[in-house]
mmCIF file of C-alpha atoms and ligand atoms in Angstrom:
data_model
loop_
_atom_site.group_PDB
_atom_site.id
_atom_site.type_symbol
_atom_site.label_atom_id
_atom_site.label_comp_id
_atom_site.label_asym_id
_atom_site.label_seq_id
_atom_site.Cartn_x
_atom_site.Cartn_y
_atom_site.Cartn_z
ATOM 1 C CA MET A 215 64.034 -12.045 112.182
ATOM 2 C CA ALA A 216 64.305 -13.403 108.635
ATOM 3 C CA LEU A 217 64.664 -11.058 105.744
ATOM 4 C CA SER A 218 62.256 -10.947 102.813
ATOM 5 C CA THR A 219 62.653 -9.000 99.588
ATOM 6 C CA VAL A 220 60.155 -6.635 97.976
ATOM 7 C CA ILE A 221 60.924 -5.757 94.348
ATOM 8 C CA CYS A 222 59.062 -2.635 93.179
ATOM 9 C CA ILE A 223 58.133 -2.736 89.518
ATOM 10 C CA GLY A 224 55.864 -0.367 87.632
ATOM 11 C CA MET A 225 55.391 1.743 84.533
ATOM 12 C CA ALA A 226 57.312 5.011 84.271
ATOM 13 C CA GLY A 227 55.685 7.640 86.467
ATOM 14 C CA SER A 228 53.587 5.174 88.458
ATOM 15 C CA GLY A 229 55.353 6.449 91.577
ATOM 16 C CA LYS A 230 57.862 3.665 92.393
ATOM 17 C CA THR A 231 60.481 6.012 93.767
ATOM 18 C CA THR A 232 57.999 7.992 95.865
ATOM 19 C CA PHE A 233 56.521 4.682 97.033
ATOM 20 C CA MET A 234 59.999 3.459 98.047
ATOM 21 C CA GLN A 235 60.593 6.680 99.940
ATOM 22 C CA ARG A 236 57.325 6.376 101.853
ATOM 23 C CA LEU A 237 57.793 2.667 102.520
ATOM 24 C CA ASN A 238 61.274 3.357 103.837
ATOM 25 C CA SER A 239 60.086 6.085 106.206
ATOM 26 C CA HIS A 240 57.016 4.054 107.238
ATOM 27 C CA LEU A 241 59.176 1.074 108.189
ATOM 28 C CA ARG A 242 61.660 3.305 109.962
ATOM 29 C CA SER A 243 58.855 4.835 112.027
ATOM 30 C CA LYS A 244 58.040 1.277 113.140
ATOM 31 C CA LYS A 245 61.697 0.759 114.118
ATOM 32 C CA THR A 246 62.163 -1.871 111.427
ATOM 33 C CA ALA A 247 64.356 0.023 108.969
ATOM 34 C CA PRO A 248 64.595 -1.791 105.643
ATOM 35 C CA TYR A 249 67.714 -2.594 103.641
ATOM 36 C CA VAL A 250 67.365 -0.452 100.515
ATOM 37 C CA ILE A 251 68.664 -1.148 97.010
ATOM 38 C CA ASN A 252 68.395 1.100 93.961
ATOM 39 C CA LEU A 253 68.662 -0.653 90.607
ATOM 40 C CA ASP A 254 67.766 2.352 88.446
ATOM 41 C CA PRO A 255 71.056 3.480 86.881
ATOM 42 C CA ALA A 256 69.506 6.484 85.142
ATOM 43 C CA VAL A 257 67.774 8.160 88.064
ATOM 44 C CA LEU A 258 69.258 11.554 88.922
ATOM 45 C CA ARG A 259 68.246 11.766 92.547
ATOM 46 C CA ILE A 260 66.695 9.314 94.930
ATOM 47 C CA PRO A 261 64.816 10.731 97.890
ATOM 48 C CA TYR A 262 65.779 7.858 100.211
ATOM 49 C CA GLY A 263 69.106 6.570 101.475
ATOM 50 C CA ALA A 264 70.123 3.454 99.556
ATOM 51 C CA ASN A 265 72.382 0.831 101.128
ATOM 52 C CA ILE A 266 73.312 -0.441 97.688
ATOM 53 C CA ASP A 267 73.038 1.836 94.673
ATOM 54 C CA ILE A 268 73.748 0.631 91.128
ATOM 55 C CA ARG A 269 75.004 4.150 90.348
ATOM 56 C CA ASP A 270 77.972 3.690 92.694
ATOM 57 C CA SER A 271 79.445 0.984 90.504
ATOM 58 C CA ILE A 272 77.989 1.780 87.065
ATOM 59 C CA LYS A 273 78.167 5.219 85.492
ATOM 60 C CA TYR A 274 75.160 5.334 83.183
ATOM 61 C CA LYS A 275 76.395 8.305 81.129
ATOM 62 C CA LYS A 276 79.751 6.608 80.585
ATOM 63 C CA VAL A 277 77.999 3.411 79.463
ATOM 64 C CA MET A 278 76.069 5.459 76.895
ATOM 65 C CA GLU A 279 79.254 7.122 75.653
ATOM 66 C CA ASN A 280 81.592 4.144 75.720
ATOM 67 C CA TYR A 281 79.199 1.726 74.062
ATOM 68 C CA GLN A 282 77.409 4.327 71.938
ATOM 69 C CA LEU A 283 74.009 3.375 73.222
ATOM 70 C CA GLY A 284 70.677 5.118 73.549
ATOM 71 C CA PRO A 285 68.950 5.566 76.921
ATOM 72 C CA ASN A 286 67.244 2.158 77.045
ATOM 73 C CA GLY A 287 70.215 0.201 75.701
ATOM 74 C CA ALA A 288 72.389 1.874 78.314
ATOM 75 C CA ILE A 289 69.980 0.883 81.111
ATOM 76 C CA VAL A 290 70.016 -2.744 79.946
ATOM 77 C CA THR A 291 73.819 -2.717 79.626
ATOM 78 C CA SER A 292 74.194 -1.145 83.078
ATOM 79 C CA LEU A 293 71.972 -3.875 84.518
ATOM 80 C CA ASN A 294 73.978 -6.500 82.628
ATOM 81 C CA LEU A 295 77.206 -5.147 84.076
ATOM 82 C CA PHE A 296 75.676 -5.039 87.538
ATOM 83 C CA SER A 297 74.300 -8.566 87.269
ATOM 84 C CA THR A 298 77.842 -9.934 86.863
ATOM 85 C CA LYS A 299 78.399 -8.872 90.488
ATOM 86 C CA ILE A 300 75.081 -10.098 91.828
ATOM 87 C CA ASP A 301 76.722 -12.797 93.973
ATOM 88 C CA GLN A 302 78.526 -10.113 95.943
ATOM 89 C CA VAL A 303 75.298 -8.152 96.355
ATOM 90 C CA ILE A 304 73.452 -11.226 97.621
ATOM 91 C CA LYS A 305 76.268 -11.909 100.101
ATOM 92 C CA LEU A 306 75.962 -8.367 101.453
ATOM 93 C CA VAL A 307 72.196 -8.712 101.847
ATOM 94 C CA GLU A 308 72.583 -12.151 103.437
ATOM 95 C CA LYS A 309 74.592 -10.530 106.218
ATOM 96 C CA LYS A 310 71.480 -8.492 107.062
ATOM 97 C CA ASN A 311 69.291 -11.543 107.417
ATOM 98 C CA GLU A 312 69.099 -11.270 111.194
ATOM 99 C CA SER A 313 69.104 -7.504 111.605
ATOM 100 C CA HIS A 314 66.533 -6.547 108.933
ATOM 101 C CA LYS A 315 63.060 -7.734 108.115
ATOM 102 C CA HIS A 316 62.732 -6.242 104.644
ATOM 103 C CA CYS A 317 64.981 -5.559 101.713
ATOM 104 C CA ILE A 318 63.233 -3.176 99.301
ATOM 105 C CA ILE A 319 64.394 -2.782 95.724
ATOM 106 C CA ASP A 320 63.639 0.027 93.249
ATOM 107 C CA THR A 321 63.847 -0.821 89.531
ATOM 108 C CA PRO A 322 64.105 1.316 86.368
ATOM 109 C CA GLY A 323 60.938 3.005 85.125
ATOM 110 C CA GLN A 324 61.564 1.501 81.693
ATOM 111 C CA ILE A 325 59.840 -1.595 82.951
ATOM 112 C CA GLU A 326 60.766 -3.819 80.003
ATOM 113 C CA CYS A 327 64.493 -3.116 80.535
ATOM 114 C CA PHE A 328 64.236 -4.920 83.833
ATOM 115 C CA VAL A 329 61.455 -7.447 83.408
ATOM 116 C CA TRP A 330 62.351 -8.757 79.952
ATOM 117 C CA SER A 331 66.126 -8.527 80.082
ATOM 118 C CA ALA A 332 68.385 -11.451 80.905
ATOM 119 C CA SER A 333 70.036 -9.471 83.681
ATOM 120 C CA GLY A 334 66.650 -8.536 85.198
ATOM 121 C CA SER A 335 65.850 -12.254 85.376
ATOM 122 C CA ILE A 336 69.260 -13.065 86.851
ATOM 123 C CA ILE A 337 68.885 -10.399 89.524
ATOM 124 C CA THR A 338 65.305 -11.413 90.380
ATOM 125 C CA GLU A 339 66.229 -15.119 90.384
ATOM 126 C CA SER A 340 69.231 -14.508 92.612
ATOM 127 C CA PHE A 341 67.103 -12.784 95.231
ATOM 128 C CA ALA A 342 64.214 -15.207 94.913
ATOM 129 C CA SER A 343 66.415 -18.252 95.387
ATOM 130 C CA THR A 344 67.978 -16.766 98.527
ATOM 131 C CA PHE A 345 65.104 -14.926 100.259
ATOM 132 C CA PRO A 346 61.313 -15.027 100.211
ATOM 133 C CA THR A 347 60.630 -12.510 97.448
ATOM 134 C CA VAL A 348 57.497 -10.569 96.587
ATOM 135 C CA ILE A 349 56.801 -8.344 93.579
ATOM 136 C CA ALA A 350 55.053 -5.042 94.311
ATOM 137 C CA TYR A 351 53.511 -3.941 91.019
ATOM 138 C CA ILE A 352 52.853 -0.208 91.305
ATOM 139 C CA VAL A 353 49.929 1.244 89.359
ATOM 140 C CA ASP A 354 49.119 4.896 88.797
ATOM 141 C CA THR A 355 45.466 4.765 89.929
ATOM 142 C CA PRO A 356 44.143 8.023 88.393
ATOM 143 C CA ARG A 357 45.571 7.067 85.007
ATOM 144 C CA ASN A 358 43.987 3.634 85.111
ATOM 145 C CA SER A 359 40.425 4.595 85.770
ATOM 146 C CA SER A 360 39.371 3.839 82.197
ATOM 147 C CA PRO A 361 38.543 0.122 81.671
ATOM 148 C CA THR A 362 40.800 -0.264 78.610
ATOM 149 C CA THR A 363 43.895 1.291 80.236
ATOM 150 C CA PHE A 364 43.194 -0.707 83.364
ATOM 151 C CA MET A 365 43.005 -3.899 81.346
ATOM 152 C CA SER A 366 46.285 -3.166 79.518
ATOM 153 C CA ASN A 367 48.058 -2.566 82.801
ATOM 154 C CA MET A 368 46.633 -5.733 84.333
ATOM 155 C CA LEU A 369 47.764 -7.737 81.303
ATOM 156 C CA TYR A 370 51.254 -6.405 81.833
ATOM 157 C CA ALA A 371 51.105 -7.343 85.508
ATOM 158 C CA CYS A 372 49.863 -10.773 84.485
ATOM 159 C CA SER A 373 52.810 -11.285 82.138
ATOM 160 C CA ILE A 374 55.212 -10.304 84.933
ATOM 161 C CA LEU A 375 53.551 -12.732 87.333
ATOM 162 C CA TYR A 376 53.961 -15.614 84.908
ATOM 163 C CA LYS A 377 57.470 -14.543 83.944
ATOM 164 C CA THR A 378 58.838 -14.205 87.467
ATOM 165 C CA LYS A 379 56.654 -16.885 89.068
ATOM 166 C CA LEU A 380 56.722 -14.898 92.277
ATOM 167 C CA PRO A 381 53.899 -13.771 94.544
ATOM 168 C CA MET A 382 52.593 -10.373 93.525
ATOM 169 C CA ILE A 383 50.851 -7.467 95.200
ATOM 170 C CA VAL A 384 49.206 -4.923 92.918
ATOM 171 C CA VAL A 385 49.662 -1.546 94.612
ATOM 172 C CA PHE A 386 47.233 1.121 93.449
ATOM 173 C CA ASN A 387 49.205 4.269 94.192
ATOM 174 C CA LYS A 388 48.088 7.924 94.409
ATOM 175 C CA THR A 389 44.829 7.197 96.207
ATOM 176 C CA ASP A 390 44.931 10.778 97.515
ATOM 177 C CA VAL A 391 43.944 11.788 93.961
ATOM 178 C CA CYS A 392 41.675 8.886 93.075
ATOM 179 C CA LYS A 393 40.409 6.099 95.339
ATOM 180 C CA ALA A 394 41.120 2.540 94.259
ATOM 181 C CA ASP A 395 37.684 1.137 95.119
ATOM 182 C CA PHE A 396 36.721 0.896 91.440
ATOM 183 C CA ALA A 397 39.789 -1.294 90.802
ATOM 184 C CA ARG A 398 38.942 -3.646 93.659
ATOM 185 C CA GLU A 399 35.417 -3.936 92.303
ATOM 186 C CA TRP A 400 36.594 -4.620 88.732
ATOM 187 C CA MET A 401 39.005 -7.236 89.966
ATOM 188 C CA THR A 402 36.457 -9.086 92.029
ATOM 189 C CA ASP A 403 33.253 -8.588 90.085
ATOM 190 C CA PHE A 404 33.386 -9.324 86.391
ATOM 191 C CA GLU A 405 29.961 -7.792 85.767
ATOM 192 C CA SER A 406 30.902 -4.440 87.221
ATOM 193 C CA PHE A 407 33.876 -4.312 84.839
ATOM 194 C CA GLN A 408 31.571 -5.118 81.927
ATOM 195 C CA ALA A 409 29.198 -2.371 83.038
ATOM 196 C CA ALA A 410 32.100 0.124 83.191
ATOM 197 C CA LEU A 411 33.159 -0.893 79.715
ATOM 198 C CA ARG A 412 29.622 -0.384 78.382
ATOM 199 C CA GLU A 413 29.460 2.999 80.065
ATOM 200 C CA ASP A 414 32.777 3.945 78.453
ATOM 201 C CA GLN A 415 31.377 2.943 75.063
ATOM 202 C CA ASP A 416 28.214 4.969 75.637
ATOM 203 C CA THR A 417 30.127 8.052 76.735
ATOM 204 C CA ASN A 418 32.869 8.015 74.109
ATOM 205 C CA GLY A 419 31.045 6.333 71.218
ATOM 206 C CA THR A 420 33.027 4.817 68.375
ATOM 207 C CA SER A 421 35.920 7.211 68.973
ATOM 208 C CA GLY A 422 36.534 5.745 72.437
ATOM 209 C CA MET A 423 38.984 2.942 73.194
ATOM 210 C CA GLY A 424 36.238 0.767 74.616
ATOM 211 C CA SER A 425 34.380 0.423 71.326
ATOM 212 C CA GLY A 426 34.622 -1.877 68.309
ATOM 213 C CA TYR A 427 37.382 -4.461 68.159
ATOM 214 C CA MET A 428 39.141 -3.102 71.236
ATOM 215 C CA GLY A 429 35.914 -3.265 73.202
ATOM 216 C CA SER A 430 35.270 -6.917 72.458
ATOM 217 C CA LEU A 431 38.924 -7.780 73.033
ATOM 218 C CA VAL A 432 38.896 -6.130 76.443
ATOM 219 C CA ASN A 433 35.657 -7.938 77.161
ATOM 220 C CA SER A 434 37.138 -11.359 76.540
ATOM 221 C CA MET A 435 40.366 -10.455 78.310
ATOM 222 C CA SER A 436 38.496 -9.611 81.459
ATOM 223 C CA LEU A 437 37.188 -13.184 81.553
ATOM 224 C CA MET A 438 40.672 -14.572 81.113
ATOM 225 C CA LEU A 439 42.101 -12.400 83.874
ATOM 226 C CA GLU A 440 39.750 -13.756 86.525
ATOM 227 C CA GLU A 441 42.166 -16.592 87.249
ATOM 228 C CA PHE A 442 45.061 -14.113 87.443
ATOM 229 C CA TYR A 443 43.227 -11.820 89.861
ATOM 230 C CA SER A 444 42.584 -14.740 92.176
ATOM 231 C CA GLN A 445 46.333 -15.116 92.707
ATOM 232 C CA LEU A 446 46.913 -11.501 93.648
ATOM 233 C CA ASP A 447 46.641 -9.278 96.642
ATOM 234 C CA MET A 448 45.690 -5.696 95.920
ATOM 235 C CA VAL A 449 46.069 -2.627 98.101
ATOM 236 C CA GLY A 450 45.405 1.074 97.608
ATOM 237 C CA VAL A 451 48.082 3.450 98.929
ATOM 238 C CA SER A 452 49.052 7.079 98.761
ATOM 239 C CA SER A 453 52.782 7.607 98.753
ATOM 240 C CA PHE A 454 52.081 11.246 99.546
ATOM 241 C CA THR A 455 49.955 10.800 102.656
ATOM 242 C CA GLY A 456 51.112 7.339 103.784
ATOM 243 C CA GLU A 457 47.564 5.983 103.630
ATOM 244 C CA GLY A 458 47.348 2.210 103.096
ATOM 245 C CA PHE A 459 50.937 1.340 103.985
ATOM 246 C CA ASP A 460 49.944 -0.828 106.945
ATOM 247 C CA ASP A 461 47.695 -2.778 104.563
ATOM 248 C CA PHE A 462 50.622 -3.119 102.205
ATOM 249 C CA LEU A 463 52.879 -4.549 104.924
ATOM 250 C CA GLU A 464 50.130 -6.966 105.910
ATOM 251 C CA ALA A 465 49.894 -8.065 102.280
ATOM 252 C CA VAL A 466 53.672 -8.570 102.189
ATOM 253 C CA ASP A 467 53.508 -10.833 105.266
ATOM 254 C CA ASN A 468 50.669 -12.716 103.643
ATOM 255 C CA LYS A 469 52.596 -13.199 100.379
ATOM 256 C CA VAL A 470 55.787 -14.205 102.223
ATOM 257 C CA GLY A 471 53.704 -16.917 103.910
ATOM 258 C CA GLU A 472 52.442 -18.013 100.486
ATOM 259 C CA TYR A 473 55.975 -17.972 99.135
ATOM 260 C CA ASP A 474 57.132 -20.345 101.870
ATOM 261 C CA GLU A 475 54.104 -22.564 101.465
ATOM 262 C CA TYR A 476 53.762 -22.884 97.674
ATOM 263 C CA TYR A 477 56.230 -20.918 95.609
ATOM 264 C CA LYS A 478 59.394 -22.125 97.359
ATOM 265 C CA ALA A 479 58.703 -25.801 96.747
ATOM 266 C CA GLU A 480 57.667 -25.074 93.165
ATOM 267 C CA ARG A 481 60.788 -23.001 92.528
ATOM 268 C CA GLU A 482 63.058 -25.602 94.054
ATOM 269 C CA LYS A 483 61.488 -28.224 91.811
ATOM 270 C CA ILE A 484 62.011 -26.071 88.705
ATOM 271 C CA LEU A 485 65.593 -25.239 89.707
ATOM 272 C CA LYS A 486 66.385 -28.910 90.307
ATOM 273 C CA GLU A 487 64.990 -29.866 86.911
ATOM 274 C CA LYS A 488 67.001 -27.067 85.327
ATOM 275 C CA GLU A 489 70.181 -28.176 87.080
ATOM 276 C CA GLU A 490 69.703 -31.766 85.976
ATOM 277 C CA LYS A 491 69.076 -30.699 82.393
ATOM 278 C CA GLU A 492 72.162 -28.485 82.480
ATOM 279 C CA LYS A 493 74.261 -31.287 83.952
ATOM 280 C CA LYS A 494 73.148 -33.651 81.200
ATOM 281 C CA ARG A 495 73.832 -31.018 78.559
ATOM 282 C CA LYS A 496 77.323 -30.391 79.942
ATOM 283 C CA GLU A 497 78.100 -34.099 80.058
ATOM 284 C CA LYS A 498 76.903 -34.485 76.495
ATOM 285 C CA SER A 499 78.995 -31.599 75.202
ATOM 286 C CA LEU A 500 81.991 -32.807 77.191
ATOM 287 C CA ASP A 501 81.656 -36.237 75.613
ATOM 288 C CA GLY A 502 81.369 -34.569 72.212
ATOM 289 C CA LEU A 503 84.458 -32.521 72.880
ATOM 290 C CA MET A 504 86.396 -35.538 74.054
ATOM 291 C CA ARG A 505 85.409 -37.303 70.850
ATOM 292 C CA ASP A 506 86.468 -34.257 68.817
ATOM 293 C CA LEU A 507 89.838 -34.238 70.485
ATOM 294 C CA GLY A 508 90.175 -37.939 69.947
ATOM 295 C CA ILE A 509 90.575 -38.518 73.635
ATOM 296 C CA ASN A 510 89.063 -41.618 75.055
ATOM 297 C CA GLU A 511 90.274 -43.850 77.774
ATOM 298 C CA ASN A 512 89.410 -46.880 75.667
ATOM 299 C CA LYS A 513 91.669 -45.746 72.852
ATOM 300 C CA THR A 514 89.973 -43.745 70.170
ATOM 301 C CA ALA A 515 88.859 -44.175 66.622
ATOM 302 C CA LYS A 516 90.934 -41.095 65.896
ATOM 303 C CA SER A 517 94.264 -42.499 66.962
ATOM 304 C CA ASP A 518 93.423 -45.644 65.063
ATOM 305 C CA ASN A 519 93.196 -43.384 62.014
ATOM 306 C CA GLU A 520 89.598 -44.156 61.173
ATOM 307 C CA GLY A 521 87.481 -41.708 59.130
ATOM 308 C CA ALA A 522 87.175 -38.143 60.434
ATOM 309 C CA ASP A 523 83.887 -37.271 62.170
ATOM 310 C CA VAL A 524 84.121 -33.519 62.391
ATOM 311 C CA LEU A 525 85.801 -30.665 60.594
ATOM 312 C CA SER A 526 87.881 -29.727 63.585
ATOM 313 C CA ASP A 527 89.612 -33.080 63.285
ATOM 314 C CA LEU A 528 91.079 -32.007 59.986
ATOM 315 C CA GLU A 529 93.851 -29.716 58.847
ATOM 316 C CA ILE A 530 93.786 -28.608 55.225
ATOM 317 C CA ASP A 531 97.022 -29.446 53.476
ATOM 318 C CA ASP A 532 98.329 -27.606 50.415
ATOM 319 C CA ASN A 533 99.386 -30.962 49.078
ATOM 320 C CA ASP A 534 96.791 -31.684 46.356
ATOM 321 C CA GLY A 535 93.991 -31.270 48.786
ATOM 322 C CA LEU A 536 95.280 -34.235 50.689
ATOM 323 C CA VAL A 537 94.035 -34.096 54.200
ATOM 324 C CA GLU A 538 96.409 -34.984 56.945
ATOM 325 C CA ARG A 539 95.418 -35.736 60.473
ATOM 326 C CA ASP A 540 96.982 -33.809 63.342
ATOM 327 C CA GLU A 541 98.524 -36.977 64.651
ATOM 328 C CA ASP A 542 100.392 -37.533 61.393
ATOM 329 C CA GLU A 543 102.125 -34.190 61.491
ATOM 330 C CA GLY A 544 104.871 -35.402 63.738
ATOM 331 C CA VAL A 545 104.303 -32.504 66.177
ATOM 332 C CA GLU A 546 104.027 -33.466 69.753
ATOM 333 C CA ARG A 547 100.611 -32.169 70.738
ATOM 334 C CA GLU A 548 100.197 -30.610 74.152
ATOM 335 C CA TYR A 549 96.875 -30.186 75.837
ATOM 336 C CA THR A 550 97.642 -27.364 78.152
ATOM 337 C CA PHE A 551 95.251 -26.161 80.783
ATOM 338 C CA PRO A 552 96.429 -23.834 83.531
ATOM 339 C CA GLY A 553 98.776 -25.685 85.847
ATOM 340 C CA GLU A 554 98.796 -28.787 83.700
ATOM 341 C CA GLU A 555 101.020 -29.673 80.814
ATOM 342 C CA ARG A 556 100.508 -33.120 79.456
ATOM 343 C CA THR A 557 101.147 -34.740 76.137
ATOM 344 C CA GLU A 558 98.581 -36.709 74.241
ATOM 345 C CA GLY A 559 100.337 -39.878 75.247
ATOM 346 C CA GLU A 560 99.896 -39.016 78.883
ATOM 347 C CA ILE A 561 96.264 -38.071 78.375
ATOM 348 C CA ASN A 562 95.440 -41.269 76.641
ATOM 349 C CA SER A 563 97.280 -43.277 79.251
ATOM 350 C CA LYS A 564 95.266 -45.846 81.141
ATOM 351 C CA ASN A 565 96.824 -44.401 84.307
ATOM 352 C CA GLU A 566 94.287 -41.548 84.160
ATOM 353 C CA PRO A 567 91.429 -42.942 86.223
ATOM 354 C CA ASP A 568 89.117 -39.921 86.092
ATOM 355 C CA LEU A 569 89.912 -38.078 82.940
ATOM 356 C CA GLN A 570 86.510 -36.433 82.619
ATOM 357 C CA LYS A 571 86.787 -34.955 86.069
ATOM 358 C CA ARG A 572 90.189 -33.448 85.290
ATOM 359 C CA TYR A 573 88.743 -31.865 82.177
ATOM 360 C CA ARG A 574 85.793 -30.517 84.056
ATOM 361 C CA ASP A 575 88.064 -28.963 86.683
ATOM 362 C CA ALA A 576 90.220 -27.462 83.986
ATOM 363 C CA PHE A 577 87.181 -25.991 82.235
ATOM 364 C CA GLU A 578 85.944 -24.495 85.438
ATOM 365 C CA SER A 579 89.229 -22.719 86.067
ATOM 366 C CA VAL A 580 89.244 -21.439 82.495
ATOM 367 C CA ALA A 581 85.691 -20.185 82.965
ATOM 368 C CA LYS A 582 86.745 -18.349 86.140
ATOM 369 C CA ASP A 583 89.571 -16.600 84.321
ATOM 370 C CA ALA A 584 87.137 -15.546 81.658
ATOM 371 C CA SER A 585 84.629 -14.081 84.119
ATOM 372 C CA SER A 586 86.403 -10.721 84.228
ATOM 373 C CA GLN A 587 85.737 -10.369 80.522
ATOM 374 C CA THR A 588 82.081 -11.281 80.859
ATOM 375 C CA ALA A 589 80.850 -7.746 81.288
ATOM 376 C CA GLU A 590 82.736 -6.519 78.285
ATOM 377 C CA ASN A 591 81.490 -9.423 76.219
ATOM 378 C CA ILE A 592 77.919 -8.731 77.193
ATOM 379 C CA ALA A 593 78.322 -5.124 76.125
ATOM 380 C CA LYS A 594 79.877 -6.169 72.833
ATOM 381 C CA TYR A 595 77.079 -8.613 72.216
ATOM 382 C CA ILE A 596 74.445 -5.990 72.805
ATOM 383 C CA ARG A 597 76.162 -3.569 70.450
ATOM 384 C CA GLN A 598 76.109 -6.160 67.736
HETATM 385 N N1 LIG B 663 49.307 12.697 94.132
HETATM 386 C C1 LIG B 663 50.261 11.790 94.203
HETATM 387 N N2 LIG B 663 51.328 11.865 93.374
HETATM 388 C C2 LIG B 663 52.285 10.927 93.476
HETATM 389 C C3 LIG B 663 52.209 9.880 94.413
HETATM 390 N N3 LIG B 663 53.308 9.106 94.268
HETATM 391 C C4 LIG B 663 54.040 9.661 93.281
HETATM 392 N N4 LIG B 663 53.439 10.773 92.812
HETATM 393 C C5 LIG B 663 53.931 11.657 91.728
HETATM 394 O O1 LIG B 663 54.042 10.890 90.542
HETATM 395 C C6 LIG B 663 55.138 11.333 89.784
HETATM 396 C C7 LIG B 663 56.047 10.159 89.492
HETATM 397 O O2 LIG B 663 56.585 9.679 90.699
HETATM 398 P P1 LIG B 663 57.954 8.886 90.770
HETATM 399 O O3 LIG B 663 58.103 8.399 92.164
HETATM 400 O O4 LIG B 663 59.055 9.687 90.222
HETATM 401 O O5 LIG B 663 57.620 7.702 89.784
HETATM 402 P P2 LIG B 663 58.552 6.569 89.229
HETATM 403 O O6 LIG B 663 57.669 5.436 88.915
HETATM 404 O O7 LIG B 663 59.690 6.326 90.157
HETATM 405 O O8 LIG B 663 59.068 7.258 87.927
HETATM 406 P P3 LIG B 663 60.237 6.724 86.980
HETATM 407 O O9 LIG B 663 61.464 6.668 87.833
HETATM 408 O O10 LIG B 663 60.284 7.738 85.901
HETATM 409 O O11 LIG B 663 59.775 5.418 86.533
HETATM 410 C C8 LIG B 663 55.827 12.411 90.609
HETATM 411 O O12 LIG B 663 55.407 13.650 90.151
HETATM 412 C C9 LIG B 663 55.313 12.179 92.013
HETATM 413 O O13 LIG B 663 55.268 13.351 92.763
HETATM 414 C C10 LIG B 663 51.056 9.827 95.279
HETATM 415 O O14 LIG B 663 50.874 8.944 96.114
HETATM 416 N N5 LIG B 663 50.128 10.806 95.117
#
């Protein structure tokens, strides 16, 4: 059994938490209990047992107090703090790879805090690069029965699809109150959507959302979204009655298949390109730094006392504005990285066959030491 991840995303009140609860109990009744993660730091009570709960490690109220943040800022900061530990979370979930078929994840109702935050991307990326991952976009069906609201919600779903680049299932929830047939029709038949829009205009006149500028905008949008709809699976469910959950699980299997077939290769390609770009960038900045420090295996311009390239090469002297180079100060300079104490002479020595590698290793260890401060830095940054 290989584990796949389902990330539940949806507008506030769309029913994510109730959906998670029903999905959990539905899977349990089939003797395939899921691994459950709650990523909503602000939720007061969750009606399902979570294996990993963000609230265990991050106290939302304390984040608000300590960093003097409002509700949304505190959610983003909590997610940022949590994302610094995402490697540990992934390791825990990896251990369940054989015993569980699904890992289901609940996200904050403030959808933008998760979808458009750096930490939301890090968390999603971390799961998606380890397991086949599917987005379940939960929609409140009764509230989306007007063509304009429906279109707005679909545009949001569309932006999430292109942002995450992950297979998506649009889940029309609360079908016990309102059936989702109209949505299926609008998503598959452009003309029926146009007819609904016209009807909305006729009923509500110029005061309605479907009239005037908005009407023609929605009209053109519906054409644009045809391509988007073709990439989606849609299901209607009721988290109250359990209706439609078998269809949902079928859609998940279908999307996991698609993930393995298309998305995985595409993602790996993007990640490889990213890695190569990052490697080049690092090499470039390392070279720049080496030049700044005047360190070069082939003896540097700096030690030959040629003109200064950068400000950091210079020390301002009180002496009539005369600028003196570090090397002229008669102080023995030490380049000290943890565990290494070497003088400039040693560094510039030809006996250092792989100087760049030693620097890289030293930087990595410095970066590790700094990681404990990362969370605090993130919080500081946000406060700024
Ligand atoms: N009739 C009906 N109501 C539902 C269904 N699912 C959820 N609800 C109701 O919708 C409301 C919101 O449900 P939640 O599960 O709290 O929604 P949520 O998206 O987690 O909300 P946030 O955490 O605020 O984002 C609650 O009053 C639920 O009882 C459903 O399938 N049918």
